[in-house]
Coordinates of N, CA and C in Angstrom, one line a residue:
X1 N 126.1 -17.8 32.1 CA 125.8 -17.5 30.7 C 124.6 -18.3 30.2
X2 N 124.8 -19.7 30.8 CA 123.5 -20.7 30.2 C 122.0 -20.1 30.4
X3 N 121.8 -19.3 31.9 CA 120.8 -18.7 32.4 C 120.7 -17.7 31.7
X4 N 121.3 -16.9 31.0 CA 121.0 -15.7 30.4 C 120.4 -15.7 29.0
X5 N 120.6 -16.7 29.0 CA 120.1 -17.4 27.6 C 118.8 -17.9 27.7
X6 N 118.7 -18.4 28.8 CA 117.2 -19.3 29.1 C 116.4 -18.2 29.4
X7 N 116.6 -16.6 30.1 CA 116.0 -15.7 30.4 C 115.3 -15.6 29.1
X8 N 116.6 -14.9 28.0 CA 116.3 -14.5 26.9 C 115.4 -15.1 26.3
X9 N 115.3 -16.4 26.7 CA 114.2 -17.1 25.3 C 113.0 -17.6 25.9
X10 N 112.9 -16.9 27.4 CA 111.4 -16.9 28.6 C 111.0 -15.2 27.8
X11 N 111.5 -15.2 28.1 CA 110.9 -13.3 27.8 C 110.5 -13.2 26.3
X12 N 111.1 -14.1 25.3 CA 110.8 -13.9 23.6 C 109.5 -14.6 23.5
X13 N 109.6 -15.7 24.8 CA 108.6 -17.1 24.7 C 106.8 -16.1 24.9
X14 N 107.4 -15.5 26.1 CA 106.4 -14.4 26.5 C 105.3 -13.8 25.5
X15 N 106.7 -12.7 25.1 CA 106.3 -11.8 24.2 C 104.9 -12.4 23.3
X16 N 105.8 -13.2 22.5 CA 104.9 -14.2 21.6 C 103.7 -14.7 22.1
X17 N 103.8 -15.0 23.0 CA 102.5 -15.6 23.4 C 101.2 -14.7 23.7
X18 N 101.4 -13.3 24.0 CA 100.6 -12.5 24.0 C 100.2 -12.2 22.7
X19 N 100.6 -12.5 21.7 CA 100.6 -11.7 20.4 C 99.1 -12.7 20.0
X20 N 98.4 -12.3 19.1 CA 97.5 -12.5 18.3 C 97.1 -12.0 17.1
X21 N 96.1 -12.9 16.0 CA 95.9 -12.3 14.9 C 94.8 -11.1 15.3
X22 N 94.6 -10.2 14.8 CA 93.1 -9.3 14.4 C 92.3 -9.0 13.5
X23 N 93.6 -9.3 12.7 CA 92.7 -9.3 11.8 C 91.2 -9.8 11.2
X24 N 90.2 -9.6 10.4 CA 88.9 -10.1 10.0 C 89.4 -11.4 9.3
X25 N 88.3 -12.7 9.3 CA 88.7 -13.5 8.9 C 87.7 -13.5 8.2
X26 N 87.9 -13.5 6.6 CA 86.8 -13.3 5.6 C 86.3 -14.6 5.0
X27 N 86.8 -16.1 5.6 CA 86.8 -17.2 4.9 C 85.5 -17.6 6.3
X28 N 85.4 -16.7 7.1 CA 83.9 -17.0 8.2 C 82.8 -16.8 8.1
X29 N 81.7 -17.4 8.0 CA 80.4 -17.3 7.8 C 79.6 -16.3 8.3
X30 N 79.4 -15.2 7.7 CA 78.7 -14.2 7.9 C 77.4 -14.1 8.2
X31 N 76.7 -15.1 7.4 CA 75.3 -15.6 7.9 C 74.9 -16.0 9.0
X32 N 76.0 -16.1 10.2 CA 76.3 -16.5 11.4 C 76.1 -15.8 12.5
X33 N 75.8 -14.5 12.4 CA 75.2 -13.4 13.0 C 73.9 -13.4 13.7
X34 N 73.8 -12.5 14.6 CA 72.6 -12.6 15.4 C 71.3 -12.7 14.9
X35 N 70.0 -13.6 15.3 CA 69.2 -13.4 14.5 C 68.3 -11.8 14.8
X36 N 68.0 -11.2 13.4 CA 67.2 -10.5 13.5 C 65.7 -9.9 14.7
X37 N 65.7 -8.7 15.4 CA 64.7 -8.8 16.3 C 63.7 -8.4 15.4
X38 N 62.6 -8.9 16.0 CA 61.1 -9.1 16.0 C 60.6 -7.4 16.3
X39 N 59.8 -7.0 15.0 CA 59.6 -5.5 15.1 C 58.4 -5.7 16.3
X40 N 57.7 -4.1 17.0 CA 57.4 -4.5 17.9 C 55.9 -3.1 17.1
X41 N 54.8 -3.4 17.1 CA 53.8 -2.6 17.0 C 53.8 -1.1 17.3
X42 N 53.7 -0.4 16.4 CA 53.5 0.9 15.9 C 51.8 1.6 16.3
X43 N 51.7 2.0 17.3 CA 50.1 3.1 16.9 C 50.1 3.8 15.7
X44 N 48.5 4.0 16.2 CA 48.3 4.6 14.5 C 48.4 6.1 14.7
X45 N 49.0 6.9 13.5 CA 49.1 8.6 13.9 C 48.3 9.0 13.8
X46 N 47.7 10.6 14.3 CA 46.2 11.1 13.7 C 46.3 12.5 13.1
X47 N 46.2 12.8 12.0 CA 46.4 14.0 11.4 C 44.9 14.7 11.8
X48 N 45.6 15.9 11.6 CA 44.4 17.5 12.0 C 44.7 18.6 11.6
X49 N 43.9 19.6 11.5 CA 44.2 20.8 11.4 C 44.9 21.2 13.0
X50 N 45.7 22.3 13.1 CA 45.8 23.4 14.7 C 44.9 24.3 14.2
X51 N 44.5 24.4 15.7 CA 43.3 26.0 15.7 C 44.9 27.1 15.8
X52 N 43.7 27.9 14.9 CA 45.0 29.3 15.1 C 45.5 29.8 16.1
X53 N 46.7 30.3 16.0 CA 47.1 31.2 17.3 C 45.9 32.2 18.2
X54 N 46.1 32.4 19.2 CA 45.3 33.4 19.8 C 46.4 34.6 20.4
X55 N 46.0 36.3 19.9 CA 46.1 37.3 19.8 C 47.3 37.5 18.5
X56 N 48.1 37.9 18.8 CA 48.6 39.4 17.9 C 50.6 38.0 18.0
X57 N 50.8 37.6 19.0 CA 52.3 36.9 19.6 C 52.0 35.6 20.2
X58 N 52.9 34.9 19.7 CA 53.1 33.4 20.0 C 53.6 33.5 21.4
X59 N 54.3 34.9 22.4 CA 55.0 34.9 23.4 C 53.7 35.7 23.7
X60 N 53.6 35.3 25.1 CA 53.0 35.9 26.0 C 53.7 37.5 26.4
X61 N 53.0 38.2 26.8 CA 53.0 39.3 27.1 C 54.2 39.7 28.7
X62 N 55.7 40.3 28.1 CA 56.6 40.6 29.6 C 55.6 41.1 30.6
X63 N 56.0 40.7 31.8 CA 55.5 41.9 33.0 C 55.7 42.8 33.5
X64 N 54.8 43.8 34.0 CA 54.9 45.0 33.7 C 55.9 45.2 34.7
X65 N 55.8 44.6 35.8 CA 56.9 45.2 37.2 C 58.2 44.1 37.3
X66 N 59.1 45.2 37.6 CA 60.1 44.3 37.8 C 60.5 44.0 39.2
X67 N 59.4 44.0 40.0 CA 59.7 43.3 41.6 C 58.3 42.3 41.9
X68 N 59.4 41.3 41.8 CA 58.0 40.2 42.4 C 57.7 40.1 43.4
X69 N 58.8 40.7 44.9 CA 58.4 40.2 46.1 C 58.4 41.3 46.5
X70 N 56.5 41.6 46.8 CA 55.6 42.9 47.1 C 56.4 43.6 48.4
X71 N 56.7 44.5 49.0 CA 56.9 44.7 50.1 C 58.4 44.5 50.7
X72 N 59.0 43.2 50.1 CA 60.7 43.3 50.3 C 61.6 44.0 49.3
X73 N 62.7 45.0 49.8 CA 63.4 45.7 48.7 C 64.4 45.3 49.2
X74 N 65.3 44.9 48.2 CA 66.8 44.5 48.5 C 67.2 45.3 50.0
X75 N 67.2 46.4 50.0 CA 67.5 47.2 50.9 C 67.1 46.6 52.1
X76 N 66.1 46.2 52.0 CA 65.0 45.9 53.3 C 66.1 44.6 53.8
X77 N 66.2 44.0 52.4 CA 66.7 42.0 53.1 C 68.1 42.6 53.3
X78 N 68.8 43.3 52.8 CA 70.4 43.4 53.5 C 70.2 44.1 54.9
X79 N 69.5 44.8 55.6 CA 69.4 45.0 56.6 C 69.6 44.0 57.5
X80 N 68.6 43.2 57.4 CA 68.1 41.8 58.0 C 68.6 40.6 57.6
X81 N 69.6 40.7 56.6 CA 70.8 39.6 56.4 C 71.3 38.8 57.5
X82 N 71.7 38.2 57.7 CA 72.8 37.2 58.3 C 74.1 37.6 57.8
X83 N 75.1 37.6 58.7 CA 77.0 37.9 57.9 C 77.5 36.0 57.5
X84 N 78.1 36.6 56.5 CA 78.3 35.6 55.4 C 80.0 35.3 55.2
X85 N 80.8 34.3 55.0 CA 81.5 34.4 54.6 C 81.7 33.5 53.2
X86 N 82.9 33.6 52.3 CA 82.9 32.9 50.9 C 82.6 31.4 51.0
X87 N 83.9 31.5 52.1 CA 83.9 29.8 52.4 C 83.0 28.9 52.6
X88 N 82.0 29.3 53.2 CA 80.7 28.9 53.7 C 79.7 28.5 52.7
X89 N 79.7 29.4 51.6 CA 79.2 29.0 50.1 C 79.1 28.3 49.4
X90 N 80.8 27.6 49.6 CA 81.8 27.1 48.8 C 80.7 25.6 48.5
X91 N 80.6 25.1 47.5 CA 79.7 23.4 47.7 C 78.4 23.7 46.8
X92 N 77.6 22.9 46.8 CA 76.3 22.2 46.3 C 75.6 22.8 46.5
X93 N 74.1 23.9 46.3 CA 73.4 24.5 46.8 C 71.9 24.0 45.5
X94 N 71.1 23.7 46.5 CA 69.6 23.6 45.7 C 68.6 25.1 45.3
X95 N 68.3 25.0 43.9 CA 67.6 26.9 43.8 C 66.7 26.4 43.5
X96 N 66.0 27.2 44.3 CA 64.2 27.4 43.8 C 63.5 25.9 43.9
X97 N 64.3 24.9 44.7 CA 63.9 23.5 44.8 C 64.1 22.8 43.5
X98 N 63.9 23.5 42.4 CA 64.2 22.9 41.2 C 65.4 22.2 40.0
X99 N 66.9 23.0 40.7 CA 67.8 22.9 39.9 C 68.8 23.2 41.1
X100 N 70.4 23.3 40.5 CA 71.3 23.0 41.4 C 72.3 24.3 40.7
X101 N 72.7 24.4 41.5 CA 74.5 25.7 41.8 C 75.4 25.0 42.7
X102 N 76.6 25.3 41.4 CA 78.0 24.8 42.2 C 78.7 26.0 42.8
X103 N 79.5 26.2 43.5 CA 80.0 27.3 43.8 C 81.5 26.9 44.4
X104 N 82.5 27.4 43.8 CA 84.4 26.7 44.2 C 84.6 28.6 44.6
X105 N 86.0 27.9 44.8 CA 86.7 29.0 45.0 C 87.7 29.0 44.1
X106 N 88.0 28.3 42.7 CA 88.8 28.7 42.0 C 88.5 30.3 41.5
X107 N 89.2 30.8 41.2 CA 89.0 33.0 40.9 C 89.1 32.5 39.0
X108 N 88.1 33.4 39.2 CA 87.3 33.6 37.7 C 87.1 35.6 37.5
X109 N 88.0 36.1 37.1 CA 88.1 37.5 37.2 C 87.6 38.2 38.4
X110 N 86.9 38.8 38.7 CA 87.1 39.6 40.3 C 86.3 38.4 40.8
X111 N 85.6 37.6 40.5 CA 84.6 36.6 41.6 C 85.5 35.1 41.6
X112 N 84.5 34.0 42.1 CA 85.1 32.9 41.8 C 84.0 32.1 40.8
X113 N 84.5 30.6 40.4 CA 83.8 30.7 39.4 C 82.4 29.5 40.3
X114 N 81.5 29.5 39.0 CA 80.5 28.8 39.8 C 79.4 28.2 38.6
X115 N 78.4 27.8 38.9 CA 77.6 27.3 37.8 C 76.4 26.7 38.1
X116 N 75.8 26.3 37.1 CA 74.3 26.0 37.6 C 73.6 24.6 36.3
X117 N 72.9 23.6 37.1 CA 72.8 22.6 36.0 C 71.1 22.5 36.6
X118 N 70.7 22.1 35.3 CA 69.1 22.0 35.0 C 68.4 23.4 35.5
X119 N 69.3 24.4 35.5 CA 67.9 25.6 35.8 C 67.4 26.2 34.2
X120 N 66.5 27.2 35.1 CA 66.4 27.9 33.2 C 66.1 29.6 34.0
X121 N 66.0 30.4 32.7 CA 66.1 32.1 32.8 C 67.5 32.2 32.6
X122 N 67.7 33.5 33.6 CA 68.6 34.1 33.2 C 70.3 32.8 34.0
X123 N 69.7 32.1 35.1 CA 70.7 31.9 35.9 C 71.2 30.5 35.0
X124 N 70.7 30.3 34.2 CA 71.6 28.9 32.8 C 72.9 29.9 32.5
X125 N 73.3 31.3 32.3 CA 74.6 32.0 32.0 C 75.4 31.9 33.4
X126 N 75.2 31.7 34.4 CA 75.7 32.2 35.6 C 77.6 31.6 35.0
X127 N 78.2 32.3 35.7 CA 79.8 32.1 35.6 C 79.9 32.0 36.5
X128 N 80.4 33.2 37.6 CA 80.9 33.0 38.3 C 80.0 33.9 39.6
X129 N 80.8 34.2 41.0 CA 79.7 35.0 42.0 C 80.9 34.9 42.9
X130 N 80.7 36.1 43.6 CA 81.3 36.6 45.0 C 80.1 37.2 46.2
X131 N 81.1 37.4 47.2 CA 80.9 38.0 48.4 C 81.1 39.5 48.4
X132 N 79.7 40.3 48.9 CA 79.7 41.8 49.1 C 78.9 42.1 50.1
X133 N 79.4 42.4 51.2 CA 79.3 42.9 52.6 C 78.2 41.4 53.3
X134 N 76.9 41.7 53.1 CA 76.2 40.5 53.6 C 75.3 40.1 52.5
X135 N 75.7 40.2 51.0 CA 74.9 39.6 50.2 C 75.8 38.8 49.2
X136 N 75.3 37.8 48.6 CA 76.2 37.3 47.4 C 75.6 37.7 46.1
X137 N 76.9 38.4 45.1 CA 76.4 38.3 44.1 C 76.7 37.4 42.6
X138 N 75.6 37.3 42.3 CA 76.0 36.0 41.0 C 76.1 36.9 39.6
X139 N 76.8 36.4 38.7 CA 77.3 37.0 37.5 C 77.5 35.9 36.6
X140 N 77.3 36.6 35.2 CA 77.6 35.6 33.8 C 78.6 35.9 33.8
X141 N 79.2 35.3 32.8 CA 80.8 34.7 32.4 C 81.1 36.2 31.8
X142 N 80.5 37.2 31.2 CA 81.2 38.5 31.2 C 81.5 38.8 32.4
X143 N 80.8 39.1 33.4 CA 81.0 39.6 34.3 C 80.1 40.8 35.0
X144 N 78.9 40.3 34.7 CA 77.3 41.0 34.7 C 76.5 40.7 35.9
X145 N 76.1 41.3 36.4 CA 75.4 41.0 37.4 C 73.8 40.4 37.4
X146 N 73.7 38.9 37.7 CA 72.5 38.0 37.1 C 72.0 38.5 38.0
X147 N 72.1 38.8 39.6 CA 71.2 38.5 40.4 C 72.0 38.7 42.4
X148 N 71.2 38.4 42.8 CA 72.3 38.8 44.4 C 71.3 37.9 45.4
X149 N 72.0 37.1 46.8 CA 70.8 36.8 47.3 C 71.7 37.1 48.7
X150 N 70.8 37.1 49.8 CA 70.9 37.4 51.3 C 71.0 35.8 52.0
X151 N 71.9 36.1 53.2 CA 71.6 35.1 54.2 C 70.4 34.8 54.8
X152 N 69.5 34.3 55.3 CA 68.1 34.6 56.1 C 67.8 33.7 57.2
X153 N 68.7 32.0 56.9 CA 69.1 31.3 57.8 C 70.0 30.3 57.7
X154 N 70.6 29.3 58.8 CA 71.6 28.6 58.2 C 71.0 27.7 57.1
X155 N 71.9 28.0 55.7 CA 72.2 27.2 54.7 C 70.8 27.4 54.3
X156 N 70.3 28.9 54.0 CA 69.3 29.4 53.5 C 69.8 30.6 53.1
X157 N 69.4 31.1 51.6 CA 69.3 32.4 51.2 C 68.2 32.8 50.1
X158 N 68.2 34.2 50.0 CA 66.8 34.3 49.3 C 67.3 35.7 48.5
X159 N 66.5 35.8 47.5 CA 67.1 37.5 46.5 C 66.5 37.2 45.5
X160 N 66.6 38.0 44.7 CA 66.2 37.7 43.2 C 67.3 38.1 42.2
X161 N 66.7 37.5 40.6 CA 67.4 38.2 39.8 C 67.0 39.6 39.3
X162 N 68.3 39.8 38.3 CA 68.3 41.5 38.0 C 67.0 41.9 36.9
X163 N 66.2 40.8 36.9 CA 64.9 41.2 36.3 C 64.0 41.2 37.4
X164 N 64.7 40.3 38.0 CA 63.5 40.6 39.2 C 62.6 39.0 39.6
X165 N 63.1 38.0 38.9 CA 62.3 36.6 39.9 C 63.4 36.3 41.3
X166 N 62.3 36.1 41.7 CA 62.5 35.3 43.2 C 63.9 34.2 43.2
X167 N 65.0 33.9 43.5 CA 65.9 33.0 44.3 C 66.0 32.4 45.7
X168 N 66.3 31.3 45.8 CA 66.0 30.8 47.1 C 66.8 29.8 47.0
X169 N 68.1 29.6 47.9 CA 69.4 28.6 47.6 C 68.9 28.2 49.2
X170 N 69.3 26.4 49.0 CA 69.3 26.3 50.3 C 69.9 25.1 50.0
X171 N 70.4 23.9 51.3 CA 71.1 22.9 51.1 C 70.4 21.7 51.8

């Protein structure tokens, strides 16, 4: 019984001892604070007029064709494809040397889902993308077709989007 008692009042002793105040202690010197940093020099700005715009649109002019790669027609590169499977997809892929796609196998309506970080155009919507015969196709989060690309070598593929720029995934 004597022990149970001695537990009791290790475990209370405990408790307590972890405990602390938090409160702000408003009777402490506040002038006691870090000293102030040293501002650090400013250039000087230079005001101007802008020369006006040049033509008619601040945007440049769309182009007129919608195939950039002269001479290859989708048709042409699924011919000459490589066979593909999902799995093989599945991971990290570099586009256009400049930005990155993920690609899983969690299922995101008929495809699986996938993504893309630091690109720009149309492939910043991408959602998700599947496998169709020997091409993969990529899709926004509706379920739109961004674009499609071919096998051409290992852990190389090439296609474009459905406007028509050039893609190039490789690892």
């Amino acid at each position: 019984m004597q022990l149970r008692y001695a537990m009791t009042g290790l475990v209370v002793a405990l408790a307590l001892a972890g405990c602390q105040r938090t409160a702000y202690d408003y009777s402490s010197n506040a002038s006691a604070g870090p000293a102030p940093l040293t501002a650090q020099p400013v250039p000087s700005v230079q005001g101007g007029q802008l020369p006006p715009p040049t033509g008619g649109s601040q945007f440049p002019a769309a182009p007129a064709s919608t195939s950039p790669m002269p001479g290859a027609q989708p048709g042409a590169m699924a011919a000459n494809a490589l066979d593909i499977t999902k799995e093989s997809m599945v991971g990290s892929w570099r586009v256009n040397g400049s930005c990155d796609m993920f690609l899983t196998l969690t299922n995101l309506g008929s495809g699986s889902r996938g993504g893309t970080r630091g690109c720009v155009g149309e492939l910043t919507a991408m959602g998700s993308w599947e496998v169709a015969g020997k091409q993969v196709l990529l899709k926004d989060r509706s379920g739109n077709q961004l674009g499609s690309v071919y096998k051409t070598a290992d852990n190389r593929f090439e296609g474009q989007t459905s406007t028509g720029q050039s893609i190039s995934l490789s690892r």
